Coordinates of C-alpha atoms and ligand atoms in Angstrom, one line a residue:
X1 CA 15.1 -7.3 -22.4
X2 CA 15.5 -10.9 -20.8
X3 CA 17.8 -11.9 -18.0
X4 CA 19.7 -14.9 -18.6
X5 CA 20.4 -17.4 -15.5
X6 CA 23.2 -19.4 -16.2
X7 CA 24.0 -22.5 -14.1
X8 CA 27.4 -21.9 -12.4
X9 CA 30.0 -24.7 -13.8
X10 CA 30.6 -27.8 -11.5
X11 CA 33.5 -27.1 -9.1
X12 CA 33.5 -23.4 -9.7
X13 CA 35.1 -21.2 -6.8
X14 CA 32.2 -19.7 -4.9
X15 CA 31.2 -16.4 -6.6
X16 CA 32.2 -13.1 -5.1
X17 CA 28.9 -11.6 -4.1
X18 CA 28.4 -8.8 -6.3
X19 CA 28.5 -5.3 -4.9
X20 CA 24.9 -4.5 -3.6
X21 CA 23.6 -2.2 -6.2
X22 CA 21.7 0.7 -4.0
X23 CA 19.2 2.9 -5.3
X24 CA 18.9 6.3 -3.8
X25 CA 16.7 9.5 -4.0
X26 CA 19.6 11.1 -6.1
X27 CA 19.8 8.3 -8.2
X28 CA 16.1 8.4 -9.1
X29 CA 16.4 12.0 -9.3
X30 CA 19.1 11.6 -12.0
X31 CA 17.3 9.2 -13.9
X32 CA 14.3 11.1 -14.3
X33 CA 16.4 14.2 -15.1
X34 CA 18.4 12.5 -17.6
X35 CA 15.7 10.9 -19.5
X36 CA 12.8 13.6 -19.1
X37 CA 15.2 16.6 -19.7
X38 CA 13.3 19.9 -18.9
X39 CA 10.0 17.8 -18.8
X40 CA 8.6 17.0 -15.4
X41 CA 6.8 14.1 -13.8
X42 CA 3.0 14.0 -13.3
X43 CA 1.6 11.9 -10.6
X44 CA -2.1 11.3 -10.6
X45 CA -3.7 9.4 -7.7
X46 CA -7.3 9.7 -5.6
X47 CA -5.6 10.2 -2.4
X48 CA -3.5 13.5 -1.9
X49 CA -0.2 13.5 0.0
X50 CA -1.2 16.3 2.4
X51 CA -4.5 17.3 3.7
X52 CA -5.0 20.8 5.2
X53 CA -7.8 20.8 7.7
X54 CA -9.6 23.5 10.0
X55 CA -9.1 22.7 13.5
X56 CA -10.3 25.0 16.2
X57 CA -10.4 27.7 13.5
X58 CA -6.7 27.2 12.7
X59 CA -5.6 25.4 9.6
X60 CA -3.4 22.5 10.1
X61 CA -2.0 19.6 7.7
X62 CA -1.2 16.0 8.1
X63 CA 0.0 13.0 6.0
X64 CA -2.9 10.6 5.4
X65 CA -2.4 6.9 6.5
X66 CA -1.9 5.3 3.1
X67 CA 0.6 3.0 1.6
X68 CA 0.7 4.9 -1.5
X69 CA 1.5 8.3 0.1
X70 CA 4.3 6.7 2.0
X71 CA 5.6 5.0 -1.0
X72 CA 5.2 7.9 -3.8
X73 CA 6.1 11.2 -1.4
X74 CA 9.7 10.3 -1.2
X75 CA 9.9 9.8 -5.0
X76 CA 8.1 13.1 -5.6
X77 CA 10.3 14.9 -2.9
X78 CA 13.3 13.7 -4.7
X79 CA 12.5 14.3 -8.3
X80 CA 9.9 17.5 -8.1
X81 CA 7.0 17.8 -10.5
X82 CA 3.2 17.9 -10.2
X83 CA 1.0 15.4 -8.1
X84 CA -2.8 15.6 -9.2
X85 CA -5.1 14.4 -6.4
X86 CA -8.4 14.6 -4.9
X87 CA -8.5 17.8 -2.4
X88 CA -10.5 16.2 0.5
X89 CA -9.4 18.3 3.6
X90 CA -11.8 20.9 4.9
X91 CA -9.2 23.6 4.5
X92 CA -7.8 22.3 1.2
X93 CA -9.5 24.8 -0.9
X94 CA -8.1 27.7 1.7
X95 CA -4.7 27.4 0.8
X96 CA -4.5 26.7 -3.0
X97 CA -3.7 29.2 -5.7
X98 CA -6.6 30.1 -8.2
X99 CA -5.6 26.9 -10.3
X100 CA -6.0 24.8 -7.3
X101 CA -2.1 24.3 -6.7
X102 CA -0.1 24.3 -3.6
X103 CA 3.3 23.5 -3.0
X104 CA 4.0 20.5 -0.6
X105 CA 5.5 19.3 1.9
X106 CA 4.0 22.5 3.6
X107 CA 7.0 22.9 5.8
X108 CA 9.7 22.2 3.0
X109 CA 8.1 22.6 -0.5
X110 CA 9.4 20.4 -3.2
X111 CA 6.6 19.8 -5.6
X112 CA 3.2 21.0 -6.4
X113 CA 0.1 19.4 -5.4
X114 CA -2.7 20.1 -7.9
X115 CA -6.2 19.2 -6.3
X116 CA -9.2 18.2 -8.1
X117 CA -12.4 19.0 -6.5
X118 CA -15.3 16.6 -6.3
X119 CA -19.0 17.2 -5.0
X120 CA -20.5 15.0 -2.2
X121 CA -22.2 13.2 -4.9
X122 CA -19.3 12.2 -6.8
X123 CA -17.3 11.2 -3.9
X124 CA -20.0 9.1 -2.7
X125 CA -20.5 7.1 -6.1
X126 CA -16.8 7.1 -7.5
X127 CA -14.8 6.8 -4.5
X128 CA -16.9 4.9 -1.7
X129 CA -19.1 3.3 -4.3
X130 CA -17.4 2.0 -7.4
X131 CA -13.8 2.1 -6.2
X132 CA -14.3 0.8 -2.5
X133 CA -17.6 -1.1 -3.0
X134 CA -17.0 -2.6 -6.2
X135 CA -13.4 -3.0 -7.4
X136 CA -11.9 -3.3 -3.9
X137 CA -13.8 -6.2 -2.9
X138 CA -13.5 -7.5 -6.4
X139 CA -9.8 -7.2 -6.3
X140 CA -9.1 -8.6 -2.7
X141 CA -10.5 -12.3 -2.4
X142 CA -11.8 -11.8 1.0
X143 CA -15.2 -13.0 0.6
X144 CA -16.9 -9.7 1.0
X145 CA -19.3 -9.4 -2.2
X146 CA -18.5 -6.5 -4.4
X147 CA -21.8 -4.3 -5.2
X148 CA -22.4 -3.2 -8.8
X149 CA -24.4 0.1 -9.1
X150 CA -24.8 1.7 -12.5
X151 CA -24.9 5.0 -10.8
X152 CA -21.6 4.5 -9.2
X153 CA -20.0 3.2 -12.4
X154 CA -21.5 6.7 -13.9
X155 CA -19.9 8.8 -11.4
X156 CA -16.7 6.7 -11.8
X157 CA -16.6 7.5 -15.4
X158 CA -17.3 11.4 -14.7
X159 CA -14.5 11.5 -12.0
X160 CA -12.1 9.9 -14.2
X161 CA -12.9 12.4 -16.9
X162 CA -12.3 15.1 -14.3
X163 CA -9.0 13.9 -13.5
X164 CA -8.2 13.7 -17.2
X165 CA -9.3 17.3 -17.8
X166 CA -6.8 18.3 -14.6
X167 CA -4.0 16.3 -16.1
X168 CA -4.3 17.9 -19.7
X169 CA -4.2 21.1 -18.0
X170 CA -0.6 20.4 -16.3
X171 CA 0.9 18.1 -18.9
X172 CA 3.2 19.7 -21.4
X173 CA 3.7 18.2 -24.8
X174 CA 5.4 14.5 -24.3
X175 CA 5.1 14.7 -20.6
X176 CA 5.2 11.5 -18.6
X177 CA 2.0 10.8 -16.5
X178 CA 2.3 8.3 -13.8
X179 CA -1.1 6.9 -12.6
X180 CA -1.7 5.1 -9.3
X181 CA -4.1 2.8 -8.2
X182 CA -7.9 1.3 -9.2
X183 CA -9.7 4.6 -8.7
X184 CA -8.3 5.6 -12.2
X185 CA -8.5 2.7 -14.2
X186 CA -10.2 4.7 -17.1
X187 CA -7.8 7.6 -17.2
X188 CA -5.1 6.2 -19.0
X189 CA -7.7 5.6 -22.1
X190 CA -9.0 9.1 -21.8
X191 CA -5.5 10.5 -21.6
X192 CA -4.1 8.6 -24.7
X193 CA -7.4 9.5 -26.7
X194 CA -6.7 13.2 -26.1
X195 CA -3.3 13.2 -26.2
X196 CA -1.1 10.2 -27.7
X197 CA 1.9 12.2 -27.2
X198 CA 1.7 11.6 -23.5
X199 CA 3.6 8.4 -22.2
X200 CA 1.6 6.8 -19.4
X201 CA 2.4 4.7 -16.7
X202 CA 0.1 2.8 -14.1
X203 CA 0.7 1.2 -10.7
X204 CA -2.2 -1.1 -9.4
X205 CA -1.7 -0.7 -5.9
X206 CA -4.0 -3.6 -4.7
X207 CA -4.0 -7.3 -5.9
X208 CA -5.4 -8.3 -9.5
X209 CA -7.8 -11.2 -8.9
X210 CA -8.0 -14.6 -11.1
X211 CA -10.0 -13.9 -14.5
X212 CA -12.7 -16.3 -12.7
X213 CA -13.4 -13.5 -10.0
X214 CA -12.8 -10.6 -12.4
X215 CA -15.3 -11.3 -15.0
X216 CA -18.4 -11.1 -12.7
X217 CA -17.8 -7.1 -13.1
X218 CA -20.3 -6.0 -15.5
X219 CA -17.8 -3.1 -16.9
X220 CA -14.8 -5.6 -17.0
X221 CA -14.4 -4.6 -20.7
X222 CA -14.1 -0.9 -20.2
X223 CA -11.8 -1.3 -17.4
X224 CA -9.5 -3.5 -19.3
X225 CA -9.7 -1.3 -22.4
X226 CA -8.7 1.8 -20.2
X227 CA -5.8 -0.1 -18.5
X228 CA -4.5 -1.2 -22.1
X229 CA -4.1 2.4 -23.1
X230 CA -1.3 2.5 -20.8
X231 CA 2.5 2.1 -21.8
X232 CA 3.1 0.2 -19.0
X233 CA 1.2 -1.3 -16.2
X234 CA 2.6 -2.2 -12.7
X235 CA 1.6 -4.6 -10.2
X236 CA 3.3 -5.8 -7.2
X237 CA 4.1 -9.4 -8.0
X238 CA 4.1 -11.4 -11.0
X239 CA 1.2 -13.4 -10.0
X240 CA -1.0 -10.5 -10.4
X241 CA 0.4 -9.6 -13.8
X242 CA -0.3 -13.3 -15.1
X243 CA -4.0 -12.9 -13.7
X244 CA -4.5 -9.8 -15.6
X245 CA -3.0 -11.2 -18.8
X246 CA -5.4 -14.1 -18.4
X247 CA -8.3 -11.5 -17.9
X248 CA -7.4 -9.6 -21.2
X249 CA -6.9 -12.6 -23.1
X250 CA -10.5 -14.0 -22.2
X251 CA -12.2 -10.7 -22.7
X252 CA -10.6 -9.0 -25.6
X253 CA -9.0 -9.7 -29.1
X254 CA -5.5 -9.2 -27.8
X255 CA -2.2 -10.1 -28.7
X256 CA -0.4 -11.6 -25.6
X257 CA 3.4 -11.9 -25.6
X258 CA 4.1 -14.0 -22.3
X259 CA 7.9 -13.7 -23.2
X260 CA 8.0 -10.1 -22.9
X261 CA 5.0 -9.9 -20.7
X262 CA 3.3 -7.5 -23.2
X263 CA -0.3 -7.1 -24.7
X264 CA -1.1 -5.7 -27.9
X265 CA -4.6 -4.5 -28.3
X266 CA -6.0 -2.6 -31.4
X267 CA -2.1 -1.6 -32.4
X268 CA -1.0 -0.4 -29.0
X269 CA 1.4 -2.2 -26.8
X270 CA 1.2 -2.3 -22.9
X271 CA 4.0 -3.7 -20.8
X272 CA 2.8 -5.4 -18.2
X273 CA 5.6 -6.0 -15.1
X274 CA 5.9 -6.8 -11.6
X275 CA 7.4 -3.9 -9.5
X276 CA 7.4 -4.8 -5.6
X277 CA 6.8 -1.4 -3.8
X278 CA 8.7 -0.7 -0.8
X279 CA 9.5 2.1 1.7
X280 CA 12.1 4.8 2.1
X281 CA 14.0 2.1 4.4
X282 CA 16.9 4.4 5.5
X283 CA 14.5 7.3 6.3
X284 CA 12.3 5.3 8.5
X285 CA 12.1 7.5 11.7
X286 CA 14.5 9.9 10.4
X287 CA 11.8 12.6 10.7
X288 CA 11.2 12.0 14.3
X289 CA 13.4 13.4 17.0
X290 CA 15.1 10.5 19.3
X291 CA 14.0 12.1 22.4
X292 CA 10.4 12.4 21.4
X293 CA 10.4 8.6 20.3
X294 CA 11.9 7.8 23.7
X295 CA 9.5 9.9 25.3
X296 CA 6.6 8.2 23.3
X297 CA 7.6 4.9 24.3
X298 CA 7.7 5.7 28.0
X299 CA 4.3 7.5 27.5
X300 CA 2.8 4.0 25.6
X301 CA 4.3 1.8 28.2
X302 CA 2.8 3.7 31.2
X303 CA -0.6 4.8 29.6
X304 CA -1.6 1.5 28.3
X305 CA -0.1 -0.8 31.0
X306 CA 2.5 -2.2 28.4
X307 CA 5.3 -3.0 30.9
X308 CA 5.3 -6.5 30.2
X309 CA 7.7 -9.3 29.2
X310 CA 6.6 -9.0 25.5
X311 CA 4.7 -6.7 23.6
X312 CA 3.2 -7.6 20.2
X313 CA 1.5 -5.0 17.9
X314 CA -0.9 -5.0 15.0
X315 CA -1.0 -1.4 12.8
X316 CA -3.4 -1.2 10.0
X317 CA -6.0 0.8 8.6
X318 CA -9.4 -1.0 10.0
X319 CA -10.2 -2.7 6.9
X320 CA -11.7 -6.1 6.6
X321 CA -8.9 -7.0 4.1
X322 CA -6.3 -6.9 6.9
X323 CA -7.8 -9.9 9.0
X324 CA -7.8 -7.9 12.3
X325 CA -10.6 -10.2 13.8
X326 CA -8.7 -13.2 12.5
X327 CA -5.8 -11.7 14.6
X328 CA -7.5 -11.1 17.5
X329 CA -9.1 -14.7 17.6
X330 CA -5.6 -16.1 17.0
X331 CA -4.6 -13.8 20.1
X332 CA -7.4 -15.2 22.1
X333 CA -6.4 -19.0 21.0
X334 CA -2.7 -18.0 21.7
X335 CA -3.8 -17.4 25.5
X336 CA -5.8 -20.7 25.6
X337 CA -2.9 -22.9 24.2
X338 CA -0.1 -20.9 26.1
X339 CA -1.5 -20.1 29.4
X340 CA 1.7 -19.5 30.9
X341 CA 1.8 -16.0 28.7
X342 CA -1.2 -14.4 30.6
X343 CA 0.1 -11.5 32.2
X344 CA 3.5 -11.7 30.3
X345 CA 2.2 -10.4 26.8
X346 CA 0.3 -7.3 25.8
X347 CA -1.2 -7.1 22.6
X348 CA -1.5 -3.8 21.0
X349 CA -3.9 -3.2 18.2
X350 CA -3.3 0.3 16.8
X351 CA -4.7 2.0 13.5
X352 CA -6.7 4.6 12.0
X353 CA -10.5 4.0 11.0
X354 CA -11.0 3.8 7.3
X355 CA -13.8 4.5 4.8
X356 CA -16.3 4.3 7.7
X357 CA -19.1 5.1 5.6
X358 CA -19.4 1.6 4.1
X359 CA -21.4 -0.8 5.9
X360 CA -18.7 -3.7 5.6
X361 CA -16.0 -1.3 7.4
X362 CA -18.5 -0.4 10.0
X363 CA -19.3 -4.0 10.7
X364 CA -15.6 -4.9 10.9
X365 CA -15.2 -2.4 13.4
X366 CA -18.1 -3.4 15.4
X367 CA -16.4 -7.0 15.5
X368 CA -13.2 -5.8 16.3
X369 CA -14.4 -3.9 19.5
X370 CA -16.6 -7.0 20.7
X371 CA -13.5 -9.2 20.4
X372 CA -11.4 -7.1 22.3
X373 CA -13.9 -6.6 25.0
X374 CA -14.4 -10.5 25.0
X375 CA -10.7 -11.4 25.3
X376 CA -10.2 -8.9 28.1
X377 CA -13.1 -10.2 29.8
X378 CA -12.1 -13.7 29.6
X379 CA -8.3 -13.8 29.7
X380 CA -7.5 -10.4 31.6
X381 CA -7.1 -9.6 35.1
X382 CA -7.2 -6.5 37.5
X383 CA -3.9 -5.3 36.4
X384 CA -3.3 -6.7 33.0
X385 CA -5.5 -6.1 29.7
X386 CA -4.5 -8.8 27.3
X387 CA -5.3 -6.4 24.3
X388 CA -5.0 -2.7 24.0
X389 CA -7.1 -1.0 21.1
X390 CA -5.6 2.3 19.9
X391 CA -8.0 3.4 17.3
X392 CA -6.6 6.9 16.4
X393 CA -4.6 8.8 13.8
X394 CA -1.0 8.4 15.1
X395 CA 1.7 10.7 14.7
X396 CA 4.8 9.6 12.8
X397 CA 6.7 9.6 16.3
X398 CA 4.1 7.2 18.0
X399 CA 4.2 4.9 15.1
X400 CA 7.8 5.0 15.3
X401 CA 7.7 4.3 19.1
X402 CA 5.3 1.5 18.4
X403 CA 7.6 -0.2 16.0
X404 CA 10.3 0.2 18.5
X405 CA 8.6 -1.3 21.4
X406 CA 6.9 -4.3 19.5
X407 CA 8.8 -7.7 20.2
X408 CA 6.6 -8.8 17.4
X409 CA 4.6 -7.3 14.6
X410 CA 1.7 -8.9 13.4
X411 CA 0.5 -8.7 9.7
X412 CA -2.5 -11.1 9.1
X413 CA -4.0 -9.8 6.0
X414 CA -6.5 -12.0 4.2
X415 CA -5.4 -10.7 0.8
X416 CA -2.9 -7.7 0.4
X417 CA -1.0 -6.1 -2.6
X418 CA 2.2 -5.6 -0.8
X419 CA 1.7 -4.5 3.0
X420 CA 4.2 -1.7 3.8
X421 CA 3.4 -1.7 7.5
X422 CA 5.7 -5.2 7.3
X423 CA 8.3 -3.4 5.7
X424 CA 8.3 -0.4 7.7
X425 CA 8.5 -2.3 10.9
X426 CA 11.6 -4.3 9.6
X427 CA 13.3 -1.0 8.4
X428 CA 12.5 0.6 11.9
X429 CA 14.3 -2.2 13.6
X430 CA 17.9 -0.9 13.6
X431 CA 19.0 -2.5 16.4
X432 CA 18.4 -5.8 15.0
X433 CA 16.0 -7.8 17.1
X434 CA 12.3 -8.3 16.8
X435 CA 10.2 -10.7 14.8
X436 CA 7.6 -10.4 12.1
X437 CA 4.5 -12.6 11.7
X438 CA 3.5 -12.1 8.2
X439 CA 0.4 -13.5 6.2
X440 CA 1.1 -15.6 3.4
X441 CA -1.3 -13.6 1.1
X442 CA 0.5 -10.7 1.4
X443 CA 2.9 -9.6 -1.3
X444 CA 5.5 -9.0 1.2
X445 CA 5.5 -12.6 1.9
X446 CA 7.4 -13.3 -1.4
X447 CA 10.1 -11.4 -0.4
X448 CA 10.0 -12.1 3.3
X449 CA 10.8 -15.7 3.9
X450 CA 12.5 -15.5 7.0
X451 CA 9.3 -14.0 8.5
X452 CA 7.0 -16.2 10.6
X453 CA 4.5 -17.0 7.9
X454 CA 1.2 -17.8 8.7
X455 CA -2.3 -18.4 6.9
X456 CA -4.7 -16.1 8.9
X457 CA -7.6 -18.4 8.5
X458 CA -5.7 -21.0 10.6
X459 CA -6.1 -19.4 14.0
X460 CA -4.2 -22.5 15.8
X461 CA -1.2 -22.2 13.1
X462 CA -1.2 -18.6 13.8
X463 CA -1.3 -18.9 17.7
X464 CA 1.5 -21.4 17.4
X465 CA 3.6 -19.1 14.9
X466 CA 3.0 -16.2 17.4
X467 CA 4.3 -18.4 20.0
X468 CA 7.4 -19.4 17.9
X469 CA 8.3 -15.8 17.3
X470 CA 8.0 -15.0 21.0
X471 CA 10.2 -17.9 22.2
X472 CA 12.7 -18.1 19.3
X473 CA 16.2 -17.6 21.1
X474 CA 17.6 -14.4 20.4
X475 CA 20.5 -15.2 18.1
X476 CA 18.1 -17.0 15.6
X477 CA 15.7 -14.1 15.9
X478 CA 18.7 -11.5 15.1
X479 CA 19.6 -13.6 12.3
X480 CA 16.1 -13.6 10.7
X481 CA 15.7 -9.9 11.3
X482 CA 19.3 -9.4 9.6
X483 CA 17.8 -11.1 6.5
X484 CA 14.7 -9.3 6.4
X485 CA 16.7 -5.9 6.9
X486 CA 19.1 -6.6 4.3
X487 CA 16.1 -7.3 1.7
X488 CA 14.1 -4.0 2.9
X489 CA 17.4 -1.8 2.7
X490 CA 18.3 -3.3 -0.9
X491 CA 14.6 -3.3 -2.3
X492 CA 13.7 0.1 -1.3
X493 CA 11.2 2.7 -2.6
X494 CA 13.9 4.0 -4.9
X495 CA 14.6 0.9 -6.5
X496 CA 10.8 0.3 -7.1
X497 CA 10.4 4.0 -8.8
X498 CA 13.5 3.5 -10.7
X499 CA 12.5 0.1 -12.2
X500 CA 8.9 1.4 -12.9
X501 CA 10.1 4.8 -14.2
X502 CA 13.1 3.6 -16.1
X503 CA 10.5 1.0 -18.0
X504 CA 8.4 4.1 -18.9
X505 CA 11.0 6.5 -19.8
X506 CA 13.0 4.1 -22.1
X507 CA 10.0 3.5 -24.4
X508 CA 10.3 5.0 -27.9
X509 CA 8.1 8.3 -28.3
X510 CA 4.7 7.1 -28.5
X511 CA 3.7 9.3 -31.6
X512 CA 6.7 8.0 -33.5
X513 CA 5.5 4.4 -33.0
X514 CA 1.9 5.1 -33.5
Ligands
F6P601 O1 -3.8 -0.2 -0.5 C1 -4.5 0.2 -1.5 C2 -4.6 1.8 -1.1 O2 -5.2 2.7 -2.5 C3 -3.5 2.1 -1.0 O3 -2.9 2.4 -2.2 C4 -3.6 3.3 -0.2 O4 -2.9 3.7 0.6 C5 -5.0 2.5 0.7 O5 -5.3 1.7 0.0 C6 -5.6 3.6 1.6 O6 -6.9 4.2 0.8 P1 -7.7 5.4 0.9 O7 -6.8 6.3 0.1 O8 -8.9 5.1 0.5 O9 -7.7 5.7 2.4

């Protein structure tokens, strides 16, 4: 269906703003219940939403640092169903039933988690290899060269087939399967070949590069064919959809309908749509007790010497796409350009180590450590460290406390599908102050023109925007934050899921169509 944008007639009275159309957990639950009837939703991803670990002989659980989990877990808690994912925790096998299922969240069960087991070799080839050394650098244009190893590709195919078997065991007739991310590009094709009755939707959480970049992949044809088995394929932004349409037009005999943003290949049509992902904005911090957050804010300030006039924060997985060295270089440049800020600003770089078996990740980590040491030696003093590095898994309470003490959050990704840290920060600033320095190469930048937008490759420019964010008079800063907050409260995670699921669940029965 097309939206009609009609110009207002000249001299028309100003239109009354339409009432804000709010999407809530209940609204998504009702949508799914209405359309799926008794059927239930099956979500599939590599990363599992809850990980069980053995620690000091006891079993504990945690929620991994993952944008995908942040986004999809609230949806599954609202609608129920089954989430199929790789069981990666050291105690994962200990808590499941004989079919590999456990109810989650562990403290308030709402849906079933069905775990898929992988061997060490499979994990190395499929996850570390093909997903994260081939597709990840291929899709993020950050000048880290993708590797193409046939063995990884073989294991990627084998693991997609494992996931397919698990879905087929779980899926009742005419089920709707919602696949997530680049680890499972072949799964839609396998599913449709085995069970044409399934409706399959897929959300790709990372950018899709230009066809010039994508076509170097020796297995591009199989990947594109796998994705064209989907009924609906979602990206964060229209630009990624267009790149995908270009890639399929170049490589395959397809019919692309740009008006409908639909591709027909071998008689099957895939709708390719932008669905900008978001966060459960109203609930950010709601799972933390206010007194715990307040205590944590005091602890962070005292323990890390953060009692400064201003605090700027970076919070990321330690990934080379996040532009952390560039951010640190910009902070260093900031102290050179604005020496009056020495001793007055503390910059906290927090986050979790990630994919550290991959050489490019280890090398970015070494560079981060080196830069932090260098900046602190060059600019610090006896009682002031300009940069504080917190490389640890932070609790929800600690993350919320960091958002609350951050006068400014810096997101300097070199390329990023969306960036949910930016959205979480805005959602957490309930008292209405704060500033967001945001890379123009994130999906979030399209929705947040009121952020202090930067090009992370331009160090002087980033330093200047950081200075502007820190010195802008409070009324203007609050006005900008108010706009950002409006956006994130309206375009929340339920709107994202509602749009994607509504598109998938409205489709005619696949068997009747084919
Ligand atoms: O950003 C892409 C993505 O796969 C997210 O969807 C996910 O949250 C993040 O990377 C973390 O990756 P991993 O599951 O490898 O830790």
